[in-house]
Coordinates of C-alpha atoms and ligand atoms in Angstrom, one line a residue:
M1 CA 100.7 25.6 47.3
L2 CA 99.7 29.3 47.5
E3 CA 102.4 32.0 47.3
R4 CA 103.2 33.7 50.6
Q5 CA 102.1 37.3 50.8
K6 CA 105.1 39.5 49.7
Y7 CA 104.7 41.7 52.8
N8 CA 105.2 38.7 55.2
K9 CA 108.2 37.6 53.3
E10 CA 109.7 41.0 53.6
M11 CA 108.9 41.2 57.3
D12 CA 110.7 37.9 58.0
E13 CA 113.7 39.5 56.6
V14 CA 113.2 42.7 58.7
R15 CA 113.0 40.5 61.8
E16 CA 116.1 38.6 60.8
R17 CA 118.2 41.6 60.1
Q18 CA 116.7 43.6 63.0
V19 CA 116.9 46.7 60.9
I20 CA 114.6 48.9 63.0
E21 CA 116.8 49.7 65.9
I22 CA 114.4 51.6 68.2
A23 CA 116.8 51.2 71.1
D24 CA 119.5 53.3 69.2
Y25 CA 117.0 56.1 68.8
L26 CA 116.1 55.9 72.5
K27 CA 119.8 56.0 73.5
E28 CA 120.4 59.0 71.3
F29 CA 117.3 60.8 72.7
F30 CA 118.5 60.4 76.3
K31 CA 122.0 61.6 75.3
I32 CA 120.6 64.7 73.8
N33 CA 118.4 65.2 77.0
A34 CA 121.5 65.2 79.2
D35 CA 122.8 68.4 77.4
I36 CA 119.5 69.9 76.7
R37 CA 119.9 72.9 79.1
D38 CA 122.7 74.3 76.8
M39 CA 120.8 73.8 73.6
P40 CA 118.4 76.2 71.9
I41 CA 114.8 75.4 72.7
M42 CA 113.7 75.3 69.1
D43 CA 116.0 74.6 66.2
A44 CA 115.1 77.1 63.4
V45 CA 113.8 75.4 60.3
D46 CA 115.9 76.8 57.4
S47 CA 114.9 76.8 53.8
Q48 CA 117.0 73.8 52.9
T49 CA 115.2 71.7 55.5
V50 CA 111.8 72.8 54.2
E51 CA 112.9 72.0 50.6
R52 CA 114.2 68.6 51.7
V53 CA 111.0 67.7 53.5
M54 CA 108.8 68.9 50.7
S55 CA 110.9 66.9 48.2
W56 CA 110.1 63.6 49.9
E57 CA 107.8 61.5 47.8
I58 CA 105.6 58.6 48.9
P59 CA 107.4 55.8 47.2
R60 CA 106.0 52.8 45.3
A61 CA 108.9 50.7 46.6
G62 CA 110.0 50.8 50.2
R63 CA 113.2 52.5 51.4
D64 CA 115.8 51.6 54.0
P65 CA 114.0 52.1 57.4
K66 CA 117.2 53.3 59.0
V67 CA 117.5 56.1 56.5
V68 CA 113.8 57.0 57.0
G69 CA 114.2 57.1 60.7
D70 CA 117.3 59.3 60.5
E71 CA 115.5 61.7 58.2
L72 CA 112.6 62.0 60.6
V73 CA 114.9 62.7 63.6
K74 CA 117.1 65.2 61.7
D75 CA 114.5 67.2 59.8
V76 CA 111.3 66.7 61.6
L77 CA 111.4 65.6 65.3
S78 CA 114.4 67.6 66.3
K79 CA 112.8 70.7 64.6
C80 CA 109.8 70.8 66.9
L81 CA 109.6 72.9 70.0
S82 CA 111.4 70.9 72.6
L83 CA 109.0 70.2 75.4
Q84 CA 111.8 68.4 77.3
H85 CA 113.7 71.7 77.5
P86 CA 113.8 73.1 81.0
R87 CA 113.0 76.6 79.8
S88 CA 110.0 75.6 77.7
L89 CA 107.8 77.9 79.8
A90 CA 105.1 78.9 77.3
F91 CA 102.5 76.1 77.5
V92 CA 100.7 74.0 80.0
T93 CA 103.1 71.1 79.4
S94 CA 105.9 69.4 81.2
A95 CA 109.0 67.5 80.2
V96 CA 108.0 63.8 80.1
S97 CA 109.4 61.1 82.3
P98 CA 111.6 58.5 80.7
Y99 CA 109.3 56.0 82.4
S100 CA 106.4 57.4 80.4
I101 CA 108.4 57.0 77.2
A102 CA 109.3 53.5 78.2
G103 CA 105.6 52.7 78.9
A104 CA 104.5 54.4 75.7
V105 CA 107.0 52.5 73.5
L106 CA 106.2 49.2 75.1
T107 CA 102.5 49.8 74.7
D108 CA 103.0 50.8 71.0
I109 CA 105.0 47.7 70.4
Y110 CA 102.2 45.4 71.6
N111 CA 99.5 47.9 70.3
P112 CA 96.6 46.5 72.5
N113 CA 93.2 47.8 71.7
I114 CA 91.6 48.7 75.1
A115 CA 88.2 49.2 73.5
G116 CA 86.6 46.4 75.5
Y117 CA 87.5 44.3 78.5
G118 CA 87.6 41.1 76.5
L119 CA 90.3 42.5 74.1
A120 CA 92.7 43.6 76.8
P121 CA 91.5 42.3 80.2
T122 CA 94.4 43.1 82.5
A123 CA 95.1 46.4 80.7
S124 CA 91.4 47.3 81.4
L125 CA 91.8 46.4 85.0
I126 CA 94.8 48.7 85.3
E127 CA 92.8 51.5 83.6
E128 CA 90.0 51.0 86.1
K129 CA 92.4 50.9 89.0
L130 CA 94.1 54.1 88.0
I131 CA 90.7 55.8 87.3
K132 CA 89.4 54.8 90.7
W133 CA 92.7 55.9 92.4
M134 CA 92.5 59.3 90.7
G135 CA 88.9 59.6 91.7
S136 CA 89.9 58.8 95.3
R137 CA 92.4 61.6 95.2
A138 CA 89.4 63.8 94.4
G139 CA 87.6 62.4 97.5
W140 CA 85.2 60.2 95.6
D141 CA 84.2 56.7 96.7
E142 CA 84.2 53.3 94.9
N143 CA 81.2 54.3 92.7
C144 CA 83.4 56.6 90.7
G145 CA 84.6 55.8 87.3
G146 CA 85.8 57.2 84.0
I147 CA 88.1 56.6 81.1
F148 CA 91.4 57.6 79.6
T149 CA 91.0 59.9 76.6
S150 CA 93.1 61.7 74.1
G151 CA 93.2 65.0 75.9
G152 CA 91.6 67.7 78.0
S153 CA 89.3 68.7 75.1
M154 CA 88.0 65.2 74.7
S155 CA 87.7 64.7 78.5
N156 CA 85.7 68.0 78.8
L157 CA 83.4 66.9 75.9
T158 CA 82.9 63.5 77.4
C159 CA 81.9 64.9 80.8
M160 CA 79.7 67.6 79.4
I161 CA 77.8 65.0 77.2
A162 CA 77.2 62.9 80.4
A163 CA 75.9 66.1 82.0
R164 CA 73.5 66.7 79.1
E165 CA 72.2 63.1 79.1
D166 CA 71.8 63.2 82.9
K167 CA 70.1 66.6 83.3
L168 CA 68.2 66.8 80.0
P169 CA 67.4 63.0 79.5
G170 CA 66.4 62.1 76.0
R171 CA 67.4 65.6 74.9
Y172 CA 63.7 66.6 74.8
D173 CA 64.6 69.8 76.7
L174 CA 67.8 70.5 74.9
A175 CA 66.5 73.7 73.3
D176 CA 65.9 75.1 76.8
G177 CA 69.1 73.9 78.5
V178 CA 71.6 76.5 79.6
A179 CA 75.3 76.1 80.5
F180 CA 77.4 78.5 82.5
Y181 CA 81.2 79.0 82.3
S182 CA 83.7 81.7 83.3
D183 CA 85.5 84.0 80.9
Q184 CA 88.6 82.1 81.9
A185 CA 87.3 78.7 80.9
H186 CA 89.4 76.9 78.3
S187 CA 88.3 77.2 74.6
S188 CA 87.6 73.5 74.6
I189 CA 84.7 74.1 76.9
I190 CA 82.9 76.4 74.5
K191 CA 83.8 74.2 71.6
G192 CA 82.4 71.3 73.5
M193 CA 79.1 73.1 74.1
R194 CA 78.9 73.8 70.4
M195 CA 79.5 70.2 69.6
M196 CA 76.8 69.2 72.1
G197 CA 74.3 71.2 70.0
L198 CA 73.9 74.2 72.3
R199 CA 73.1 77.6 70.6
N200 CA 75.3 80.6 71.6
D201 CA 72.5 82.0 73.7
Q202 CA 72.4 78.7 75.7
C203 CA 76.1 79.2 76.7
V204 CA 76.4 82.0 79.3
K205 CA 79.8 83.4 79.9
I206 CA 80.4 84.8 83.4
E207 CA 83.0 87.5 84.2
S208 CA 85.8 86.5 86.5
D209 CA 87.0 88.5 89.6
D210 CA 90.5 90.1 90.2
N211 CA 91.9 86.7 90.9
Y212 CA 90.4 85.3 87.7
R213 CA 87.9 83.1 89.5
I214 CA 84.3 83.0 88.4
R215 CA 82.2 85.7 90.0
L216 CA 79.6 84.0 92.1
D217 CA 77.2 87.0 92.4
L218 CA 77.0 87.3 88.6
L219 CA 76.7 83.6 88.1
E220 CA 73.8 83.2 90.5
A221 CA 72.0 86.2 89.0
E222 CA 72.3 84.7 85.5
I223 CA 71.1 81.3 86.7
V224 CA 68.0 83.0 88.3
K225 CA 67.4 85.0 85.2
S226 CA 67.4 82.0 82.9
K227 CA 65.1 80.1 85.3
N228 CA 62.7 83.1 85.3
E229 CA 62.7 83.0 81.5
G230 CA 61.5 79.3 81.7
K231 CA 64.9 77.9 80.7
K232 CA 66.7 74.9 82.3
P233 CA 70.1 75.7 83.8
F234 CA 71.8 72.3 83.7
L235 CA 75.6 72.7 83.5
L236 CA 78.1 74.6 85.5
I237 CA 81.7 74.6 84.5
A238 CA 84.5 75.3 87.0
S239 CA 88.3 75.1 86.6
I240 CA 91.2 74.0 88.8
G241 CA 94.1 75.6 87.0
T242 CA 92.8 78.0 84.3
T243 CA 95.1 78.1 81.3
N244 CA 95.9 81.8 81.7
T245 CA 96.6 82.2 85.4
G246 CA 96.3 78.7 86.9
S247 CA 93.4 80.0 89.0
I248 CA 91.1 77.7 91.0
D249 CA 87.4 78.5 91.1
P250 CA 85.7 78.5 94.5
L251 CA 84.5 74.9 94.3
P252 CA 82.6 74.7 97.7
E253 CA 80.4 77.7 96.7
L254 CA 80.0 76.4 93.2
A255 CA 78.9 73.0 94.5
D256 CA 76.4 74.8 96.7
I257 CA 75.0 76.7 93.7
A258 CA 74.9 73.5 91.5
A259 CA 73.0 71.7 94.3
K260 CA 70.6 74.6 94.8
Y261 CA 69.6 74.7 91.1
G262 CA 69.9 71.0 90.3
M263 CA 72.8 71.5 88.0
W264 CA 75.8 69.3 87.0
L265 CA 79.1 70.6 88.2
H266 CA 82.0 69.8 85.9
V267 CA 85.5 70.8 86.9
D268 CA 88.1 71.3 84.1
G269 CA 91.2 70.1 85.8
A270 CA 93.0 69.3 82.6
F271 CA 95.9 71.5 83.9
G272 CA 95.4 71.7 87.7
G273 CA 94.0 68.3 88.4
S274 CA 97.5 67.2 89.2
I275 CA 97.5 69.2 92.4
L276 CA 95.5 66.3 93.7
F277 CA 98.8 64.3 93.6
S278 CA 100.2 66.7 96.2
D279 CA 99.4 66.3 99.8
I280 CA 100.4 70.0 100.3
Y281 CA 98.4 71.6 97.6
K282 CA 95.4 69.3 97.1
N283 CA 93.5 71.4 99.7
L284 CA 93.3 74.1 97.1
A285 CA 90.8 71.9 95.3
K286 CA 88.6 71.5 98.3
G287 CA 85.0 71.1 97.1
I288 CA 86.1 68.8 94.2
E289 CA 84.6 65.9 96.2
R290 CA 81.2 67.4 95.4
A291 CA 81.7 67.8 91.7
D292 CA 80.0 65.5 89.3
S293 CA 82.8 65.2 86.9
L294 CA 86.5 66.1 86.4
S295 CA 88.9 66.3 83.5
W296 CA 92.4 65.6 84.4
D297 CA 95.3 65.5 82.0
T298 CA 98.4 63.6 82.9
H299 CA 100.1 64.7 79.7
K300 CA 100.2 68.2 81.1
W301 CA 101.7 68.3 84.6
A302 CA 102.3 64.6 85.3
M303 CA 105.0 64.0 82.8
Q304 CA 103.2 61.7 80.4
T305 CA 103.7 61.6 76.6
Y306 CA 100.8 62.7 74.4
S307 CA 98.2 61.7 74.7
C308 CA 97.1 60.8 78.2
S309 CA 94.0 62.5 79.8
T310 CA 91.2 61.2 82.0
A311 CA 87.5 62.0 82.1
L312 CA 86.4 61.1 85.6
V313 CA 82.9 60.9 87.0
R314 CA 81.7 60.6 90.6
D315 CA 79.0 58.1 89.7
K316 CA 80.2 55.7 87.0
Q317 CA 76.6 54.9 86.0
K318 CA 76.3 58.4 84.5
F319 CA 78.9 57.6 81.9
I320 CA 77.3 54.2 81.2
T321 CA 73.9 55.8 80.7
A322 CA 75.4 58.4 78.3
F323 CA 77.6 56.2 76.2
N324 CA 76.5 52.5 76.3
E325 CA 75.5 51.0 73.0
H326 CA 74.9 47.3 72.2
P327 CA 75.8 46.7 68.5
E328 CA 75.3 43.1 67.4
Y329 CA 78.9 42.8 66.2
L330 CA 80.2 43.3 69.8
E331 CA 77.9 40.9 71.6
D332 CA 80.4 38.0 71.5
V333 CA 83.1 40.1 73.2
R334 CA 81.0 42.1 75.6
S335 CA 82.1 41.4 79.2
A336 CA 79.6 40.0 81.6
S337 CA 81.8 40.8 84.7
H338 CA 83.4 44.1 83.9
N339 CA 82.7 47.4 82.2
D340 CA 83.8 47.7 78.6
G341 CA 85.6 50.9 77.7
W342 CA 83.3 51.4 74.7
D343 CA 80.4 51.9 77.1
L344 CA 82.2 54.6 79.1
G345 CA 83.1 57.2 76.6
I346 CA 83.2 58.4 73.0
E347 CA 86.0 56.4 71.4
M348 CA 85.7 52.8 70.3
S349 CA 89.3 51.6 69.5
R350 CA 91.7 53.1 72.0
P351 CA 95.3 52.7 72.8
A352 CA 96.1 51.6 76.4
R353 CA 97.1 55.2 77.4
C354 CA 96.9 54.1 81.0
L355 CA 99.9 51.8 80.8
K356 CA 102.5 54.5 80.5
L357 CA 101.1 56.3 83.5
W358 CA 101.1 52.9 85.3
F359 CA 104.7 52.4 84.3
T360 CA 105.6 55.9 85.6
L361 CA 103.8 55.5 88.9
Q362 CA 105.2 52.1 89.5
A363 CA 108.8 53.0 88.6
M364 CA 108.9 56.4 90.1
G365 CA 106.5 56.2 93.1
T366 CA 103.8 58.8 93.9
D367 CA 106.1 60.7 96.3
L368 CA 108.4 61.9 93.5
L369 CA 105.4 62.9 91.4
A370 CA 104.0 64.9 94.3
D371 CA 107.4 66.5 94.6
V372 CA 107.4 67.7 91.0
I373 CA 104.0 69.4 91.6
D374 CA 105.2 71.0 94.8
Y375 CA 108.4 72.2 93.1
S376 CA 106.3 74.0 90.4
F377 CA 104.5 76.0 93.1
Y378 CA 107.9 76.8 94.6
N379 CA 109.4 77.9 91.3
A380 CA 106.4 80.2 90.6
K381 CA 106.9 81.8 94.0
Q382 CA 110.6 82.3 93.3
A383 CA 109.7 83.9 90.0
E384 CA 107.2 86.2 91.7
T385 CA 109.8 87.4 94.2
A386 CA 112.4 88.0 91.5
I387 CA 110.0 89.9 89.3
K388 CA 108.8 92.1 92.1
A389 CA 112.4 93.0 92.9
M390 CA 112.9 94.3 89.3
P391 CA 112.1 98.0 88.8
D392 CA 109.0 98.8 86.7
W393 CA 107.8 95.1 86.6
Q394 CA 104.4 94.2 88.0
V395 CA 103.1 90.7 88.9
V396 CA 99.6 91.0 87.5
V397 CA 98.0 88.2 89.7
K398 CA 99.2 86.0 92.5
P399 CA 100.7 82.9 90.8
C400 CA 98.9 79.6 91.1
C401 CA 99.6 76.1 89.8
G402 CA 102.9 77.2 88.5
A403 CA 101.5 79.9 86.1
I404 CA 102.7 83.4 86.6
N405 CA 101.7 86.6 84.7
F406 CA 103.6 89.8 84.7
R407 CA 104.1 93.0 82.8
Y408 CA 106.8 95.6 82.2
E409 CA 105.4 99.1 82.8
P410 CA 108.2 101.7 82.7
K411 CA 106.9 105.2 83.7
E412 CA 108.8 107.0 80.9
I413 CA 106.8 105.1 78.3
D414 CA 103.2 105.9 77.4
E415 CA 100.8 103.4 78.9
S416 CA 99.2 102.9 75.5
K417 CA 102.4 101.2 74.3
Y418 CA 102.7 98.7 77.2
D419 CA 100.9 95.9 75.2
A420 CA 103.3 96.2 72.3
L421 CA 106.3 96.6 74.5
N422 CA 105.5 93.4 76.5
D423 CA 104.8 91.5 73.3
A424 CA 108.1 92.6 71.8
I425 CA 110.0 91.6 75.0
A426 CA 108.5 88.1 75.0
K427 CA 109.2 87.7 71.3
E428 CA 112.7 88.8 71.6
L429 CA 113.4 86.3 74.4
T430 CA 111.8 83.5 72.4
A431 CA 113.8 84.5 69.3
S432 CA 117.0 84.2 71.2
G433 CA 116.4 80.4 71.7
Y434 CA 117.1 80.7 75.4
A435 CA 113.5 80.1 76.6
F436 CA 110.1 79.9 75.0
I437 CA 107.4 82.1 76.5
V438 CA 104.2 83.7 75.2
T439 CA 101.9 86.5 76.2
T440 CA 98.3 86.5 77.0
V441 CA 95.6 89.1 77.6
L442 CA 94.2 89.6 81.1
K443 CA 91.4 92.2 81.6
G444 CA 92.3 93.8 78.3
K445 CA 96.0 94.1 79.0
R446 CA 98.7 92.1 77.2
V447 CA 100.9 90.4 79.8
I448 CA 103.8 88.0 79.8
R449 CA 102.9 84.5 81.0
M450 CA 105.2 81.8 82.2
C451 CA 104.2 78.3 83.2
V452 CA 107.0 76.8 85.3
I453 CA 105.6 73.2 85.6
G454 CA 108.3 71.4 83.6
A455 CA 109.8 68.4 85.4
N456 CA 113.2 69.3 84.1
T457 CA 112.8 73.0 85.1
E458 CA 115.1 74.0 88.0
T459 CA 114.7 77.2 90.0
E460 CA 117.9 78.4 88.3
D461 CA 116.2 78.2 84.8
V462 CA 113.3 80.2 86.0
L463 CA 115.4 82.9 87.7
N464 CA 117.8 83.2 84.8
T465 CA 114.8 83.6 82.4
V466 CA 113.4 86.4 84.6
E467 CA 116.8 88.1 84.6
K468 CA 117.1 87.8 80.9
L469 CA 113.7 89.3 80.4
G470 CA 114.8 92.2 82.6
Q471 CA 117.9 92.8 80.4
I472 CA 115.9 92.4 77.1
A473 CA 113.3 94.9 78.4
L474 CA 115.9 97.6 78.9
E475 CA 117.1 97.1 75.3
V476 CA 113.6 96.8 73.7
K477 CA 112.4 99.9 75.6
K478 CA 114.8 102.0 73.7
K479 CA 112.8 101.4 70.5
F480 CA 109.6 102.6 72.0
Ligands
LIG501 C1 92.4 74.2 81.5 C2 92.5 73.4 80.2 N1 91.5 72.7 79.8 C3 91.6 72.0 78.6 C4 92.7 72.0 77.8 C5 92.7 71.2 76.6 O1 93.5 70.1 76.7 P1 94.1 69.3 75.5 O2 95.1 70.2 74.8 O3 94.8 68.1 76.1 O4 93.0 68.9 74.6 C6 93.8 72.8 78.2 C7 95.0 72.9 77.3 O5 95.9 73.6 77.6 C8 93.7 73.5 79.4 O6 94.7 74.3 79.8

């Protein structure tokens, strides 16, 4: 008789002893979360921790998994910026729902590959159902489709490639194609254009207006100019929820322009797509129903663990045309009745990212999710009122989608020092461990930016953070 593989023998023992107690880690995580408001947002990594982590070897013989897990929790996972923290206000990211964690853990345990329908039939049906439901929130009909991806960057790339294949079929005209985007578009847009093979002169950046929305007059002038030069304007990028200011581009007018010049309108809603969950705020995205494609991350504002994004398209056939391939080794498992994921996007093997969103929506209901979105708008408004009430503070642009930008401009200090002053204030607050915020640059000025979209973030967290910034500013100012 053949010897059994050593690995299998060992795993029998693992199962027998149940040494990997995932449930214990989950319990501990939720216990920590209950007290999170009183904890520092990021536990500083001291030199002993760095030394310990660097001293870990990759062993020839395995070690006790309990010890390995404890090491990871103590020295690695708990040392990362806590996105669960209610005052994690720097990035476009929310605390995740315990339902998403449950869905993610469950999915990882079974580890389905949702590459094709035949490998994960009911998971694929759930993916399709969610995609169509999200498409319907955008006002699209049954013909819409799409796919879950790893993130907004991947969703943007997926949609832009579909645009290229649709508007420059066969890529014969690729050298003449021109794409247009605003100076507020996310960096993944320009990266995506580069990856699509566009030269710099084929990517035209349009200045935004005082509300950080793309300027339509400049846009149309540039489109006409490139047409007059014999080029082919083919792609127009809009945003709902720009990273800096949460601004929403004028979608109805952009849809008119796209239609007039035969261009593909892609909307980057990686951040702001989630306003479509809200019956109150979805009107801000009016015009989205005329877009060709939409990126929408649920790992940003809809409480999902990384990664969970969607690339959505008004006409599913456009993704199929762009991505379908028929390799011989997949013929046996190709579905005759349903679309296979590998025909709808870039990735082949894929985790079933849709299942954690499904778990969340089923367990939580859509009303509560809408409430989280509405509350972010409310919190941004509260922050705006509080900032305006503080002497020498300016709100730089009306907040949108829970993003608020502001600046300290005390008269007694020379204007040329405002950038450094605001930078120092933000750094001081973050160094205190109370909250995590960053600065950005708007129209050449460094401003403080907060994104109050965390599901754990209460109004009290936002107002206390604003108050603390006010106090810190008075101290920091003395050094200028
Ligand atoms: C507007 C926008 N688009 C795209 C992205 C990229 O998303 P991801 O980080 O999931 O790739 C971001 C990230 O913050 C974003 O804010």
